[in-house]
PDB file of C-alpha atoms in Angstrom:
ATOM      1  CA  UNK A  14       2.519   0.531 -31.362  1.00 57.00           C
ATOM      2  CA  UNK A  15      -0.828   0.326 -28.923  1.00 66.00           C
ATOM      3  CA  UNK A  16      -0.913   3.108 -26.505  1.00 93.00           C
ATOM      4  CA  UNK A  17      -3.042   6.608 -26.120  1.00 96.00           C
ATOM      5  CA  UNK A  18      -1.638   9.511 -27.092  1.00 96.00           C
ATOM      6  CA  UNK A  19      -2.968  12.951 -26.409  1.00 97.00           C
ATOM      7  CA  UNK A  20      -2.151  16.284 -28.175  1.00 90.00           C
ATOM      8  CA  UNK A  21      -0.466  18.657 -27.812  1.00 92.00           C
ATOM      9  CA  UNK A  22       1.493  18.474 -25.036  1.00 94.00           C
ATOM     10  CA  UNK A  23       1.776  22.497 -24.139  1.00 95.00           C
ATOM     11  CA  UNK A  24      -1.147  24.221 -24.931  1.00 94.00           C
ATOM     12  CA  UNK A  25      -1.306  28.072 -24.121  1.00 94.00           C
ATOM     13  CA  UNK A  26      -4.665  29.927 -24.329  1.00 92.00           C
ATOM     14  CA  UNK A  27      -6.029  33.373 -23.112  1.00 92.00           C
ATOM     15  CA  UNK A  28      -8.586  33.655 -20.442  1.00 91.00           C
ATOM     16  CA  UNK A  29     -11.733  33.329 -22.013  1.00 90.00           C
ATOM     17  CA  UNK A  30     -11.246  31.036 -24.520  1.00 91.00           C
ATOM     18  CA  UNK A  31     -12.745  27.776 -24.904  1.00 94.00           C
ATOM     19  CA  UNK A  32      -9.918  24.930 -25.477  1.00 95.00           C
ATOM     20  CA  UNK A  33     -10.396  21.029 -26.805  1.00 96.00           C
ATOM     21  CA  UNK A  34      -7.686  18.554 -25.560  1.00 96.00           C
ATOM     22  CA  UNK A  35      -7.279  15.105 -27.560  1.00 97.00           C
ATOM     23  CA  UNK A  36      -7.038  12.200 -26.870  1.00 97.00           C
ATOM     24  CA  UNK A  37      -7.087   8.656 -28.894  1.00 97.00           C
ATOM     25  CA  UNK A  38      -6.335   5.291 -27.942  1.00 97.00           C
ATOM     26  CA  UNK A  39      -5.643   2.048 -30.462  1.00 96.00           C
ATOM     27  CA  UNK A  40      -5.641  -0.331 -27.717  1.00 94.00           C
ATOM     28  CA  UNK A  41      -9.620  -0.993 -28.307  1.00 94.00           C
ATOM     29  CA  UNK A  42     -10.636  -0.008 -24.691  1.00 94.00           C
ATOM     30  CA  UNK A  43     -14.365   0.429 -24.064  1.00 93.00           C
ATOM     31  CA  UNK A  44     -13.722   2.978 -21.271  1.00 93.00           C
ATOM     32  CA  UNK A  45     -12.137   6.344 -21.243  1.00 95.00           C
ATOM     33  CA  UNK A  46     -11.556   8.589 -18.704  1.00 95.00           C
ATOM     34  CA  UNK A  47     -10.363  12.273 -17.765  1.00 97.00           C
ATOM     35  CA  UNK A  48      -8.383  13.699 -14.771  1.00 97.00           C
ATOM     36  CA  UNK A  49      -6.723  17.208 -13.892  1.00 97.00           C
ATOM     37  CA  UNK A  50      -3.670  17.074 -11.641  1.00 96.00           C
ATOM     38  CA  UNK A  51      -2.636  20.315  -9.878  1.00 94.00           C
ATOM     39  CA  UNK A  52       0.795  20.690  -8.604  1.00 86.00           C
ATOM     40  CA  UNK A  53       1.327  18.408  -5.142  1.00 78.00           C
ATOM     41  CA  UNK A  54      -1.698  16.766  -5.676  1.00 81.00           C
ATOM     42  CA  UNK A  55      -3.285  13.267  -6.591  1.00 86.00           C
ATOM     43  CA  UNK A  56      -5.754  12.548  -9.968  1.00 94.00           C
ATOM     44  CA  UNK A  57      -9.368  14.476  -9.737  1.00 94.00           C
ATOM     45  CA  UNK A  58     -11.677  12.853 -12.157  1.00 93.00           C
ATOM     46  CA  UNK A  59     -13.436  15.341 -14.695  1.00 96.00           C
ATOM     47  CA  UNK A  60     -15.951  12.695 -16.740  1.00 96.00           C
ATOM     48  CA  UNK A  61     -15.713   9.503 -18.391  1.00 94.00           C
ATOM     49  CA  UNK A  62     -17.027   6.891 -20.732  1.00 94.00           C
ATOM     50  CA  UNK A  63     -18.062   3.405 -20.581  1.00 91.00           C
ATOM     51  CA  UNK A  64     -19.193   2.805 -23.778  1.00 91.00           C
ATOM     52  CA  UNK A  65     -19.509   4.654 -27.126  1.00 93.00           C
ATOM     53  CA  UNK A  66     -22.058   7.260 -27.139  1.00 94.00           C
ATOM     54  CA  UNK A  67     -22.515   7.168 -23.372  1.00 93.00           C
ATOM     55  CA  UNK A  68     -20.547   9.252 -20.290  1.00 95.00           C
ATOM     56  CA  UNK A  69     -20.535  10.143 -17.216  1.00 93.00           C
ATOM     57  CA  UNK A  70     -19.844  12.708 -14.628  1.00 94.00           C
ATOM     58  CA  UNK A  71     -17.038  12.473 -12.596  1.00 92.00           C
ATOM     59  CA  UNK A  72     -16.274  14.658  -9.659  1.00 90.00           C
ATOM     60  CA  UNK A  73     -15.072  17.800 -10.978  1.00 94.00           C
ATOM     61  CA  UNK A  74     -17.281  18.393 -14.238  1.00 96.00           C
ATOM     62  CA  UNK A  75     -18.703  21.750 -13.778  1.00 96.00           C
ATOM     63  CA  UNK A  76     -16.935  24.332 -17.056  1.00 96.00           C
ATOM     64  CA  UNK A  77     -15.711  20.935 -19.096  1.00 97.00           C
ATOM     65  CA  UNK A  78     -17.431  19.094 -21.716  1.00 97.00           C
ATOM     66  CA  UNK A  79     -16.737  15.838 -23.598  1.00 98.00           C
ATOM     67  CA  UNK A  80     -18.029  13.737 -26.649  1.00 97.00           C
ATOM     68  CA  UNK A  81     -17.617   9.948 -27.114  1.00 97.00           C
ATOM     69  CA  UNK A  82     -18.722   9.787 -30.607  1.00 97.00           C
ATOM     70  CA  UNK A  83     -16.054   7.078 -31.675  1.00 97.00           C
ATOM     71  CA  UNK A  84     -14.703   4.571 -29.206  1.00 96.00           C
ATOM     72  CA  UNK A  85     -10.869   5.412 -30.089  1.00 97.00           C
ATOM     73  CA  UNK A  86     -11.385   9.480 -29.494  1.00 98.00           C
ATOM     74  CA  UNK A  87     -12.027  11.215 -25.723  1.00 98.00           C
ATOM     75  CA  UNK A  88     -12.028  14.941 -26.463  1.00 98.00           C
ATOM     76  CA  UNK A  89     -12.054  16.895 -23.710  1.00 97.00           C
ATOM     77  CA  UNK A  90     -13.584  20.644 -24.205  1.00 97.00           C
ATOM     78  CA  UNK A  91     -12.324  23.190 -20.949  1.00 96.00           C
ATOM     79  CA  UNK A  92     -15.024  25.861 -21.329  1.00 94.00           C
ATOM     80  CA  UNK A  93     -14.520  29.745 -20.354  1.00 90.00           C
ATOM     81  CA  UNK A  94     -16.646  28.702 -17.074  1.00 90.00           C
ATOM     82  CA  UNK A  95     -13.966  26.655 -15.690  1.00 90.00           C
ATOM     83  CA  UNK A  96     -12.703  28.946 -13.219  1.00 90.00           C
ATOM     84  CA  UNK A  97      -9.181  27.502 -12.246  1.00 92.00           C
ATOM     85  CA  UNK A  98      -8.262  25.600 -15.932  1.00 94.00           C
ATOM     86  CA  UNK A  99      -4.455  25.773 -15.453  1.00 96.00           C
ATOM     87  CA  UNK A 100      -3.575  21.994 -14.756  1.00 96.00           C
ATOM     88  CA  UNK A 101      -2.150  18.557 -16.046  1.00 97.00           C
ATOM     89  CA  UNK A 102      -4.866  17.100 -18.070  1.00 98.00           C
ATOM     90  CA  UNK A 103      -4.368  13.410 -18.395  1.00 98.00           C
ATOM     91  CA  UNK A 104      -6.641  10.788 -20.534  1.00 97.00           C
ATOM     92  CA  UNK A 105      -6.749   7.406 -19.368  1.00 96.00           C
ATOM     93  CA  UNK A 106      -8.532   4.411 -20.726  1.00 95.00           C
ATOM     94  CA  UNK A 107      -9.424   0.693 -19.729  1.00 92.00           C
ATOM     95  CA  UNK A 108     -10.422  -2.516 -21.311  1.00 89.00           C
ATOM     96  CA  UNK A 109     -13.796  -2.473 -19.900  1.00 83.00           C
ATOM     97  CA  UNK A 110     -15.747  -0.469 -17.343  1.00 74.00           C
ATOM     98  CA  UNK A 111     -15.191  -3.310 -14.777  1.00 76.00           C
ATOM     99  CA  UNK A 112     -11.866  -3.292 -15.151  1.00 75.00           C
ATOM    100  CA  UNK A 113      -9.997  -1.232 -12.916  1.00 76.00           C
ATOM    101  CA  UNK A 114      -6.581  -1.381 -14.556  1.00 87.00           C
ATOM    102  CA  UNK A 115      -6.509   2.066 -16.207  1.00 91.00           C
ATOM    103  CA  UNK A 116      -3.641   3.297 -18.390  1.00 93.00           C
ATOM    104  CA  UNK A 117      -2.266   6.917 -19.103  1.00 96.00           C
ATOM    105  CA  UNK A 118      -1.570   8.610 -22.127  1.00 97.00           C
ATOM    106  CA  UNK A 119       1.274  11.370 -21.917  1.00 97.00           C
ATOM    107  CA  UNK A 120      -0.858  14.043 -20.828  1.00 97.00           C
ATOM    108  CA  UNK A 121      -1.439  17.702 -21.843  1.00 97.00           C
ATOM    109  CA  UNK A 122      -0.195  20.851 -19.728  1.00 96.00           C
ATOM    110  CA  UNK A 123      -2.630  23.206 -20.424  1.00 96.00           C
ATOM    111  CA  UNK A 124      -1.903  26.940 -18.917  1.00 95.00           C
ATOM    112  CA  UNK A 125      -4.584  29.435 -19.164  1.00 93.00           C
ATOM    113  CA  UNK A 126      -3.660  33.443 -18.789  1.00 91.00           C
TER     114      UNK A 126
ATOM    115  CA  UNK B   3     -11.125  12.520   6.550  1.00 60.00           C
ATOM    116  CA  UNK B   4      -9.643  12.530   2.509  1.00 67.00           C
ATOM    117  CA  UNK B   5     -10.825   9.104   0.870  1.00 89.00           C
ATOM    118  CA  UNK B   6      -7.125   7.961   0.251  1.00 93.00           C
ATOM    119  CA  UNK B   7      -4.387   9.290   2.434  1.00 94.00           C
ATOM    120  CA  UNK B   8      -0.784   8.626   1.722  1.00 94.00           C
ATOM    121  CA  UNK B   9       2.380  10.202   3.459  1.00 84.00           C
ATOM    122  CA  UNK B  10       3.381  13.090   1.127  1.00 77.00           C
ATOM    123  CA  UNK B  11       6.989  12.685   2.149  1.00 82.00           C
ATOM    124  CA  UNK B  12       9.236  12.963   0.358  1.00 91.00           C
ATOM    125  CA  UNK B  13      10.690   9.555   1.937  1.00 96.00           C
ATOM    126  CA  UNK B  14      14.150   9.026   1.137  1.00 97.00           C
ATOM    127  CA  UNK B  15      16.600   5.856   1.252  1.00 97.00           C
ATOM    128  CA  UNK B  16      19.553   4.621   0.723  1.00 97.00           C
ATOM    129  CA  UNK B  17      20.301   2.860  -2.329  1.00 98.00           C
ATOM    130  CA  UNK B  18      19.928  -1.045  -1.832  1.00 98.00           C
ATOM    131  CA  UNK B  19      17.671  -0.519   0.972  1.00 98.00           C
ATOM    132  CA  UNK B  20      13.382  -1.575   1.018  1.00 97.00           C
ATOM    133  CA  UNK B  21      10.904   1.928   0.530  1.00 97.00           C
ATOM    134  CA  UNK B  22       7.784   1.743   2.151  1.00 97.00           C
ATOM    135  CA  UNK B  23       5.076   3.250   1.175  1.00 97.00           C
ATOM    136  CA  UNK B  24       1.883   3.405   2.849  1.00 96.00           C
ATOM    137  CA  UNK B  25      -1.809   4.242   1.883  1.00 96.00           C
ATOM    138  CA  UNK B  26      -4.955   3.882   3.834  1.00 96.00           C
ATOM    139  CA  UNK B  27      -8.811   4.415   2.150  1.00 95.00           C
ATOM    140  CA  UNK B  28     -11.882   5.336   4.310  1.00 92.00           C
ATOM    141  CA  UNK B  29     -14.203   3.231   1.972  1.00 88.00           C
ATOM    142  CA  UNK B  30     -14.533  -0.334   3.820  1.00 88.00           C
ATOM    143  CA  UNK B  31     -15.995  -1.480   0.677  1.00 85.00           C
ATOM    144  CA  UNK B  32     -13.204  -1.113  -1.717  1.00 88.00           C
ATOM    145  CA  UNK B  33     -12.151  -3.831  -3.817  1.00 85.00           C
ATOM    146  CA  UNK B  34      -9.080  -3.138  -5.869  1.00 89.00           C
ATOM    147  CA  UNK B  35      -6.096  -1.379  -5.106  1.00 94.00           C
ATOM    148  CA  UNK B  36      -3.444   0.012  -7.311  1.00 95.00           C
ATOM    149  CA  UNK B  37       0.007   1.877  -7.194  1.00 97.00           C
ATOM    150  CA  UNK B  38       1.123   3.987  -9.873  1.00 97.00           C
ATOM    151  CA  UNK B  39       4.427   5.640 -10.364  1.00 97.00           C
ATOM    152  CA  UNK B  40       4.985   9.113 -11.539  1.00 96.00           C
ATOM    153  CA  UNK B  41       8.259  10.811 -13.091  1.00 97.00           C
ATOM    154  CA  UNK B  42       8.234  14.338 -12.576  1.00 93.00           C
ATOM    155  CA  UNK B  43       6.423  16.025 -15.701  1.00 92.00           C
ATOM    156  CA  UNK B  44       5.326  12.800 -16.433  1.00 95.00           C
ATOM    157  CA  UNK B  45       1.939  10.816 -16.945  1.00 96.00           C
ATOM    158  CA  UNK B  46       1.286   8.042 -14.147  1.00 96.00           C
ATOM    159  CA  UNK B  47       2.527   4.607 -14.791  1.00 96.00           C
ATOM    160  CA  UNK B  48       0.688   1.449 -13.430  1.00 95.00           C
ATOM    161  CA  UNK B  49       3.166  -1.098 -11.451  1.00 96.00           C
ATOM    162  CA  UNK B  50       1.345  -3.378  -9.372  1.00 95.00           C
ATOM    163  CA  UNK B  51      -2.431  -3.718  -8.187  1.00 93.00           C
ATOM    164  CA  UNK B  52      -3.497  -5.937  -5.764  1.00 94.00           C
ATOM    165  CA  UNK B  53      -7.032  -7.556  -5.310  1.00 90.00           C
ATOM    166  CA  UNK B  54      -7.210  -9.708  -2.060  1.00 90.00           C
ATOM    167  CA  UNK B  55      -5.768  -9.608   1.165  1.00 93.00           C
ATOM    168  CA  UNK B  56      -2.064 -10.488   1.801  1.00 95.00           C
ATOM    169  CA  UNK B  57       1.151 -10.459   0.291  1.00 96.00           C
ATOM    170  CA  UNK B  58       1.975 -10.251  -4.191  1.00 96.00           C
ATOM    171  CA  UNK B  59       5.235 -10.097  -5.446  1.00 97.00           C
ATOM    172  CA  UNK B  60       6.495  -8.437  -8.820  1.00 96.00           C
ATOM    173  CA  UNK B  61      10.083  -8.378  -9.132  1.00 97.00           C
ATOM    174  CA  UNK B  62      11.382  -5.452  -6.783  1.00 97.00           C
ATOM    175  CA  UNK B  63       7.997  -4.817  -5.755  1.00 98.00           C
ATOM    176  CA  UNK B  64       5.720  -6.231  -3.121  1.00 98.00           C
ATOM    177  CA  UNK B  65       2.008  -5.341  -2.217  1.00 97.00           C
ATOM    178  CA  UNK B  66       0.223  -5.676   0.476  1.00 97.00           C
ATOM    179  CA  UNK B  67      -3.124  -5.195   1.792  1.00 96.00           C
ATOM    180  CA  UNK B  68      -5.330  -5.267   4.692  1.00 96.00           C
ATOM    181  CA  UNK B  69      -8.495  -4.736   4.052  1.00 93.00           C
ATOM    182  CA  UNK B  70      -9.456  -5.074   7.822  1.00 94.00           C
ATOM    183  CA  UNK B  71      -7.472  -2.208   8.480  1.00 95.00           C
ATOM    184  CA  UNK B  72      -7.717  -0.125   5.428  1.00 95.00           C
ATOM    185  CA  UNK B  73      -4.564  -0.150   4.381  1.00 95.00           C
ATOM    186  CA  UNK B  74      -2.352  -0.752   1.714  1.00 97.00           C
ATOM    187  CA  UNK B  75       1.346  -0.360   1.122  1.00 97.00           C
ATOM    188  CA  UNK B  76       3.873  -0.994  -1.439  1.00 98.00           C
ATOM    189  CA  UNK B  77       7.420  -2.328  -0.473  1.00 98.00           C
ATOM    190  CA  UNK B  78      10.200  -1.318  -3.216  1.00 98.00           C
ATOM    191  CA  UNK B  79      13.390  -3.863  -2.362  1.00 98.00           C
ATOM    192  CA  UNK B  80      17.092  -3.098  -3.514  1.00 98.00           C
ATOM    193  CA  UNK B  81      15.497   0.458  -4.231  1.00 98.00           C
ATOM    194  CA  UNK B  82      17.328   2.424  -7.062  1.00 97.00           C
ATOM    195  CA  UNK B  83      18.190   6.121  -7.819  1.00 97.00           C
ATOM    196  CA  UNK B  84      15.397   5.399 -11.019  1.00 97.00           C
ATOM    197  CA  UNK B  85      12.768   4.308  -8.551  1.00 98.00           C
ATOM    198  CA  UNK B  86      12.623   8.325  -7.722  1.00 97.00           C
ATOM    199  CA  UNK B  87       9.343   8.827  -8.698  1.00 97.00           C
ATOM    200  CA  UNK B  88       6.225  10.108  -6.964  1.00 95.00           C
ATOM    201  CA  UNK B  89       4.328   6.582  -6.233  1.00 97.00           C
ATOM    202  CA  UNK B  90       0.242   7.672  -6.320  1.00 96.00           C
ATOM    203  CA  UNK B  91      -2.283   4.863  -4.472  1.00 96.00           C
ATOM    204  CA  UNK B  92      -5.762   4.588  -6.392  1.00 95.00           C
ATOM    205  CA  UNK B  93      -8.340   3.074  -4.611  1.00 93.00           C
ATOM    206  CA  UNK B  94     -12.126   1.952  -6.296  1.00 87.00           C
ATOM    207  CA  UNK B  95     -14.523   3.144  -4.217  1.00 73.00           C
ATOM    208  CA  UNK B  96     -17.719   1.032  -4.216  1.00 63.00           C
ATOM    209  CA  UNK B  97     -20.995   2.626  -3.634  1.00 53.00           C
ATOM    210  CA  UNK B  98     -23.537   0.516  -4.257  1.00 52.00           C
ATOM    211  CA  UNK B  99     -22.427  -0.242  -7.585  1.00 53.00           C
ATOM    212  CA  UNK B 100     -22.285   3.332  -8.800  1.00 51.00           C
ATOM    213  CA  UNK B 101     -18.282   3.612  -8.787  1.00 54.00           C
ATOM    214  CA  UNK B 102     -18.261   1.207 -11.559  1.00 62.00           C
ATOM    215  CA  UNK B 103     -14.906   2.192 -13.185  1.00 68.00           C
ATOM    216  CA  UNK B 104     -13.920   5.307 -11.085  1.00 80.00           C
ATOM    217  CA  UNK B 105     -10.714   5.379  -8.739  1.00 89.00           C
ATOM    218  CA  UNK B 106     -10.480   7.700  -6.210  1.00 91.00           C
ATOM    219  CA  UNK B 107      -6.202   8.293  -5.968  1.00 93.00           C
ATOM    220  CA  UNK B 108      -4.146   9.716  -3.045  1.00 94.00           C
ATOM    221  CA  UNK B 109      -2.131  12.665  -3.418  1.00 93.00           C
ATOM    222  CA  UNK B 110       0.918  10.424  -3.848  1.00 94.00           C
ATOM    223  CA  UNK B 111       4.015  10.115  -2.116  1.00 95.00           C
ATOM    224  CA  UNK B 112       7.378  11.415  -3.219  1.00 95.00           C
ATOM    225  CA  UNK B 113      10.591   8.844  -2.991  1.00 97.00           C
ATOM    226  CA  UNK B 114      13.866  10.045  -3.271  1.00 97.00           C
ATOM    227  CA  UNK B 115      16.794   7.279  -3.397  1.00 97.00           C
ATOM    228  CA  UNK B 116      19.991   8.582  -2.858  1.00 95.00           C
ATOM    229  CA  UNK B 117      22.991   6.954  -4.135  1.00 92.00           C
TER     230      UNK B 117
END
């Protein structure tokens, strides 16, 4: 089956901590992207790829990080500087930069104490 | 003014009647427009997108846009209890070519049909 799947899907992690979400996709997209959704609210874009080796700020980067080292895999590293990390964490991918048809993977609720 | 308002609702219908849902973007030079659906504790699924002005049909779901007035809107006909869902509207923002990829989503709106 095609799709992206991300891992795990509760993750549970002490203040302080840095935490890497995962996220792979067989559906050989070029583009991958990264969103938080907080309760009531629409998709805030955290960074994202267009290519392998290559990515891009989006508008909420400040305490994440991310690597694009093979084009399946979009890790996604919350850092101990990201001051709010509770939050949906969804990966999302496309078939090219220029397309605007993205796709979601299941997601990854991620709760910080 | 947010970049993509939508109604927050929640909207609620009959079953068997149309849901209309509405979403307007401040960006006059946005090109593609998309609807997702959401299922409580769920990831967003695409449904329809729409490219140029006017009407486009999917089965149960229509489209529309106006891109003179900003504003897009998806019509759910013969809406079922399963269509409750938060519906999110993503908009791509262009800037001068520097949005290339990026949508910028509403909050979304929640639908609740009642049987």
């Amino acid at each position: 089956d095609g799709g992206i799947t991300q891992s795990p899907k509760y993750l549970f992690r002490k203040e302080g901590q840095n935490v890497t979400l995962s996220c792979e996709q067989n559906l050989n997209h070029d583009a991958m992207y990264w969103y938080r959704q907080d309760p009531g609210q629409g998709l805030r874009l955290i960074y994202y790829s267009q290519i392998v080796n290559d990515f891009q700020k989006g508008d909420i980067a400040e305490g994440y990080s991310v690597s694009r080292e093979k084009k399946e895999s979009f890790p996604l590293t919350v850092t101990s500087a990201q001051k709010n990390p509770t939050a949906f964490y969804l990966c999302a991918s496309s078939i090219s930069a220029n397309s605007y048809e993205q796709y979601f993977g299941p997601g990854t609720r991620l709760t910080v104490t | 003014q947010k970049e993509v308002e939508q109604n927050s609702g929640p909207l609620s219908v009959p079953e068997g009647a149309i849901a209309s849902l509405n979403c307007t973007y401040s960006d006059r030079g946005s090109q593609s427009f998309f609807w997702y659906r959401q299922y409580s504790g769920k990831s967003p699924e695409l449904i329809m997108f729409i490219y140029s002005n006017g009407d486009k049909e999917d089965g149960r779901f229509t489209a529309q846009l106006n891109k003179a007035s900003q504003y897009v809107s998806l019509l759910i006909r013969d809406s079922q209890p399963s269509d409750s869902a938060t519906y999110l509207c993503a908009v791509n923002p262009y800037a001068g070519g520097t949005s290339y990829g990026k949508l910028t989503f509403g909050q979304g709106t929640i639908l609740t049909v009642h049987p």
